[in-house]
Amino acid sequence: MNKTVVNALKAVAVLTVISIVCVGLLAVCNMFFPKYKPTLDAATLSMINSICPTGVNDAEAAEGGHIIMLDSDEVGSIDAFNKANKKSKASVLAVYAEPKGDNAGAHIFECSSVGRDGDIVLLIAYNRGVIVGASVKKQGESYYDKLPKDLLDNAIGTDGSLDLYDIVGKTGATLSLNAITRALNISATYEKENSQRIDDALAKRAEAEKAEKAEKAENEKDGEEAGKAEND
């Protein structure tokens, strides 16, 4: 076996070992650092109530169902939407809504896009097709402080289809700015394509809640009448 072949085999062996190590490290990372999964926890609910006020405090909003999280059975597959919009380099992570309160009928989207140092996650609230509030939920950008403090105020009153760079110009954090723009843009696309479906889901939930209350009231009435009959 000549030297060239031996060197080639060594190179293949080294690359194989590197691949095995990388796969192992990825498995360990997935085990100890699971993929981010959005939930309507207390912090998320509070942030939504801040950018799209319900008119009640966080505890009342949670207990009264003023802010809810919709699932794929109600709004369709979010994964399918993201796959169809892969070129946007942004994703919708979750869909929330406000069925009651000062902004009843609002749709809130949790969206992400990759910035300079990882994913930037935003919460973006729409009411009647326009943005009423937005906030960065998660970021680890090195130059994030270079962005204007009121950056997202530029999105309020728009349909989300905008380029923040055209509005604020150079900031020293262009990658972060572009990621936020992409997140806003994907939320605009989702709102336009799925607004009616979200409204239908809210109407269906309202009907179910109404029927549940009516059934509860009827059961209580039957119980009172039964108790009265026993006493007679």
Tab-separated table of C-alpha atoms in Angstrom:
chain	number	residue	atom	x	y	z
A	1	MET	CA	0.000	0.000	0.000
A	2	ASN	CA	1.573	3.266	-1.117
A	3	LYS	CA	1.938	6.337	1.082
A	4	THR	CA	-0.817	8.303	-0.684
A	5	VAL	CA	-3.414	5.634	0.010
A	6	VAL	CA	-2.312	5.347	3.644
A	7	ASN	CA	-2.619	9.103	4.131
A	8	ALA	CA	-6.035	9.089	2.507
A	9	LEU	CA	-7.230	6.306	4.823
A	10	LYS	CA	-5.881	8.200	7.832
A	11	ALA	CA	-7.729	11.323	6.752
A	12	VAL	CA	-10.974	9.348	6.366
A	13	ALA	CA	-10.458	7.792	9.818
A	14	VAL	CA	-9.866	11.205	11.409
A	15	LEU	CA	-12.956	12.666	9.756
A	16	THR	CA	-15.010	9.685	10.922
A	17	VAL	CA	-13.861	10.150	14.513
A	18	ILE	CA	-14.617	13.886	14.340
A	19	SER	CA	-18.109	13.153	13.001
A	20	ILE	CA	-18.788	10.656	15.787
A	21	VAL	CA	-17.594	13.137	18.426
A	22	CYS	CA	-19.763	15.921	16.946
A	23	VAL	CA	-22.837	13.701	16.894
A	24	GLY	CA	-22.150	12.708	20.511
A	25	LEU	CA	-21.750	16.333	21.598
A	26	LEU	CA	-24.977	17.262	19.810
A	27	ALA	CA	-26.816	14.458	21.597
A	28	VAL	CA	-25.456	15.618	24.967
A	29	CYS	CA	-26.451	19.225	24.225
A	30	ASN	CA	-29.971	18.149	23.281
A	31	MET	CA	-30.171	16.146	26.494
A	32	PHE	CA	-29.052	18.886	28.858
A	33	PHE	CA	-30.105	21.916	26.793
A	34	PRO	CA	-33.455	20.959	25.234
A	35	LYS	CA	-34.901	22.945	22.337
A	36	TYR	CA	-36.751	26.043	23.451
A	37	LYS	CA	-40.478	25.390	23.729
A	38	PRO	CA	-42.794	28.376	24.197
A	39	THR	CA	-45.415	28.208	26.937
A	40	LEU	CA	-47.887	30.650	28.435
A	41	ASP	CA	-46.028	30.912	31.723
A	42	ALA	CA	-46.368	33.794	34.162
A	43	ALA	CA	-43.534	35.780	32.581
A	44	THR	CA	-44.940	35.449	29.059
A	45	LEU	CA	-48.453	36.345	30.195
A	46	SER	CA	-47.130	39.420	32.002
A	47	MET	CA	-45.218	40.564	28.929
A	48	ILE	CA	-48.283	40.097	26.711
A	49	ASN	CA	-50.408	42.033	29.206
A	50	SER	CA	-47.841	44.822	29.034
A	51	ILE	CA	-47.687	45.195	25.236
A	52	CYS	CA	-51.400	44.490	24.721
A	53	PRO	CA	-53.197	45.444	27.963
A	54	THR	CA	-56.291	43.495	28.949
A	55	GLY	CA	-57.377	46.105	31.490
A	56	VAL	CA	-56.855	43.763	34.436
A	57	ASN	CA	-53.754	42.722	36.361
A	58	ASP	CA	-51.736	39.642	35.461
A	59	ALA	CA	-53.343	37.390	38.081
A	60	GLU	CA	-56.855	38.312	36.951
A	61	ALA	CA	-55.861	37.950	33.296
A	62	ALA	CA	-54.602	34.425	33.950
A	63	GLU	CA	-57.536	33.338	36.103
A	64	GLY	CA	-60.171	34.957	33.894
A	65	GLY	CA	-58.816	33.594	30.608
A	66	HIS	CA	-58.079	37.053	29.223
A	67	ILE	CA	-54.897	35.705	27.598
A	68	ILE	CA	-54.784	32.227	26.083
A	69	MET	CA	-52.455	30.085	23.975
A	70	LEU	CA	-53.926	28.502	20.850
A	71	ASP	CA	-52.816	25.088	19.615
A	72	SER	CA	-52.320	23.588	16.168
A	73	ASP	CA	-55.758	21.976	16.201
A	74	GLU	CA	-57.223	25.481	16.288
A	75	VAL	CA	-54.911	27.492	14.027
A	76	GLY	CA	-53.330	24.820	11.842
A	77	SER	CA	-49.773	23.535	11.771
A	78	ILE	CA	-47.250	26.210	12.680
A	79	ASP	CA	-44.482	23.874	11.500
A	80	ALA	CA	-46.081	23.689	8.058
A	81	PHE	CA	-46.289	27.490	7.908
A	82	ASN	CA	-42.627	27.856	8.879
A	83	LYS	CA	-41.603	25.265	6.302
A	84	ALA	CA	-43.525	27.105	3.580
A	85	ASN	CA	-41.828	30.365	4.626
A	86	LYS	CA	-38.350	28.968	5.155
A	87	LYS	CA	-36.773	31.613	2.920
A	88	SER	CA	-37.860	34.325	5.352
A	89	LYS	CA	-35.186	33.125	7.816
A	90	ALA	CA	-37.661	33.633	10.647
A	91	SER	CA	-40.192	31.436	12.445
A	92	VAL	CA	-43.467	31.644	14.304
A	93	LEU	CA	-43.098	29.771	17.586
A	94	ALA	CA	-46.513	30.201	19.206
A	95	VAL	CA	-49.885	31.892	18.819
A	96	TYR	CA	-51.662	33.614	21.715
A	97	ALA	CA	-54.866	35.631	21.814
A	98	GLU	CA	-56.992	37.819	24.050
A	99	PRO	CA	-60.645	36.704	23.903
A	100	LYS	CA	-61.774	39.350	26.389
A	101	GLY	CA	-60.662	42.636	27.940
A	102	ASP	CA	-59.629	46.030	26.582
A	103	ASN	CA	-58.015	44.450	23.509
A	104	ALA	CA	-60.526	41.643	22.997
A	105	GLY	CA	-59.836	39.852	19.729
A	106	ALA	CA	-56.100	40.633	19.699
A	107	HIS	CA	-53.674	38.126	18.209
A	108	ILE	CA	-50.191	37.782	19.677
A	109	PHE	CA	-47.366	35.928	17.966
A	110	GLU	CA	-44.107	34.680	19.418
A	111	CYS	CA	-41.558	34.832	16.599
A	112	SER	CA	-37.828	34.319	16.271
A	113	SER	CA	-34.958	34.957	13.884
A	114	VAL	CA	-31.228	34.413	14.163
A	115	GLY	CA	-29.217	37.495	15.072
A	116	ARG	CA	-25.484	37.855	15.591
A	117	ASP	CA	-25.257	35.632	18.654
A	118	GLY	CA	-28.277	33.343	18.463
A	119	ASP	CA	-32.041	33.557	18.265
A	120	ILE	CA	-33.866	36.782	19.039
A	121	VAL	CA	-37.422	36.030	20.217
A	122	LEU	CA	-40.177	38.644	20.029
A	123	LEU	CA	-43.774	38.911	21.168
A	124	ILE	CA	-45.808	40.910	18.647
A	125	ALA	CA	-49.436	41.892	19.271
A	126	TYR	CA	-51.980	42.706	16.555
A	127	ASN	CA	-55.470	44.111	16.865
A	128	ARG	CA	-57.574	44.483	13.720
A	129	GLY	CA	-54.571	43.786	11.529
A	130	VAL	CA	-52.148	46.359	12.929
A	131	ILE	CA	-49.439	46.063	15.558
A	132	VAL	CA	-50.440	47.521	18.930
A	133	GLY	CA	-47.346	46.450	20.852
A	134	ALA	CA	-44.155	44.422	20.630
A	135	SER	CA	-41.317	43.425	22.914
A	136	VAL	CA	-38.142	41.356	22.813
A	137	LYS	CA	-38.652	38.293	24.979
A	138	LYS	CA	-35.240	36.679	24.598
A	139	GLN	CA	-31.893	37.739	23.170
A	140	GLY	CA	-28.182	37.373	23.835
A	141	GLU	CA	-26.791	39.855	21.341
A	142	SER	CA	-23.368	41.384	21.983
A	143	TYR	CA	-24.323	44.765	20.522
A	144	TYR	CA	-27.994	44.867	21.468
A	145	ASP	CA	-27.456	48.021	23.537
A	146	LYS	CA	-26.569	49.888	20.340
A	147	LEU	CA	-30.168	49.575	19.131
A	148	PRO	CA	-32.568	52.463	19.908
A	149	LYS	CA	-34.518	51.868	23.126
A	150	ASP	CA	-37.756	52.731	21.331
A	151	LEU	CA	-36.946	50.615	18.269
A	152	LEU	CA	-40.143	48.572	18.323
A	153	ASP	CA	-42.310	51.675	18.667
A	154	ASN	CA	-41.664	52.117	14.941
A	155	ALA	CA	-43.742	48.989	14.281
A	156	ILE	CA	-46.836	50.177	16.189
A	157	GLY	CA	-49.663	51.133	13.879
A	158	THR	CA	-48.181	49.198	10.930
A	159	ASP	CA	-49.082	45.776	9.555
A	160	GLY	CA	-45.581	44.508	10.382
A	161	SER	CA	-44.293	44.640	6.807
A	162	LEU	CA	-41.473	47.110	7.328
A	163	ASP	CA	-37.690	47.386	7.237
A	164	LEU	CA	-36.329	48.861	10.448
A	165	TYR	CA	-33.005	49.656	8.793
A	166	ASP	CA	-34.786	52.044	6.427
A	167	ILE	CA	-36.282	53.777	9.478
A	168	VAL	CA	-33.385	53.990	11.948
A	169	GLY	CA	-30.378	53.605	9.650
A	170	LYS	CA	-26.962	52.481	10.916
A	171	THR	CA	-26.911	51.380	14.534
A	172	GLY	CA	-23.758	49.311	14.964
A	173	ALA	CA	-25.954	46.251	15.465
A	174	THR	CA	-27.096	45.538	11.921
A	175	LEU	CA	-27.382	41.760	12.318
A	176	SER	CA	-29.594	42.173	15.375
A	177	LEU	CA	-31.673	44.837	13.635
A	178	ASN	CA	-32.183	42.632	10.598
A	179	ALA	CA	-33.237	39.690	12.771
A	180	ILE	CA	-35.876	41.821	14.509
A	181	THR	CA	-37.120	43.038	11.123
A	182	ARG	CA	-37.429	39.442	9.904
A	183	ALA	CA	-39.375	38.464	13.030
A	184	LEU	CA	-41.780	41.365	12.481
A	185	ASN	CA	-42.184	40.450	8.816
A	186	ILE	CA	-42.967	36.779	9.517
A	187	SER	CA	-45.570	37.847	12.082
A	188	ALA	CA	-47.167	40.066	9.404
A	189	THR	CA	-47.321	37.149	6.982
A	190	TYR	CA	-48.843	34.880	9.610
A	191	GLU	CA	-51.436	37.475	10.620
A	192	LYS	CA	-52.509	38.012	7.002
A	193	GLU	CA	-52.773	34.292	6.261
A	194	ASN	CA	-54.328	33.100	9.519
A	195	SER	CA	-56.278	36.000	11.021
A	196	GLN	CA	-59.686	34.541	10.154
A	197	ARG	CA	-58.718	31.130	11.471
A	198	ILE	CA	-57.687	32.652	14.802
A	199	ASP	CA	-60.946	34.615	15.005
A	200	ASP	CA	-62.886	31.416	14.294
A	201	ALA	CA	-60.993	29.620	17.055
A	202	LEU	CA	-61.812	32.406	19.520
A	203	ALA	CA	-65.498	32.310	18.517
A	204	LYS	CA	-65.551	28.538	18.981
A	205	ARG	CA	-63.984	28.840	22.423
A	206	ALA	CA	-66.499	31.529	23.372
A	207	GLU	CA	-69.396	29.284	22.349
A	208	ALA	CA	-67.938	26.381	24.323
A	209	GLU	CA	-67.500	28.603	27.401
A	210	LYS	CA	-71.072	29.881	27.051
A	211	ALA	CA	-72.444	26.343	26.776
A	212	GLU	CA	-70.408	25.242	29.801
A	213	LYS	CA	-71.756	28.117	31.912
A	214	ALA	CA	-75.338	27.342	30.809
A	215	GLU	CA	-74.914	23.685	31.709
A	216	LYS	CA	-73.445	24.584	35.088
A	217	ALA	CA	-76.321	26.966	35.802
A	218	GLU	CA	-78.870	24.303	34.794
A	219	ASN	CA	-77.220	21.715	37.037
A	220	GLU	CA	-77.237	24.150	39.950
A	221	LYS	CA	-80.906	24.893	39.329
A	222	ASP	CA	-81.732	21.180	39.225
A	223	GLY	CA	-79.821	20.677	42.462
A	224	GLU	CA	-81.712	23.469	44.189
A	225	GLU	CA	-85.059	22.105	43.002
A	226	ALA	CA	-84.142	18.578	44.125
A	227	GLY	CA	-83.142	19.885	47.538
A	228	LYS	CA	-86.368	21.842	47.827
A	229	ALA	CA	-88.417	18.757	46.913
A	230	GLU	CA	-86.690	16.718	49.610
A	231	ASN	CA	-87.419	19.366	52.219
A	232	ASP	CA	-91.086	19.455	51.193
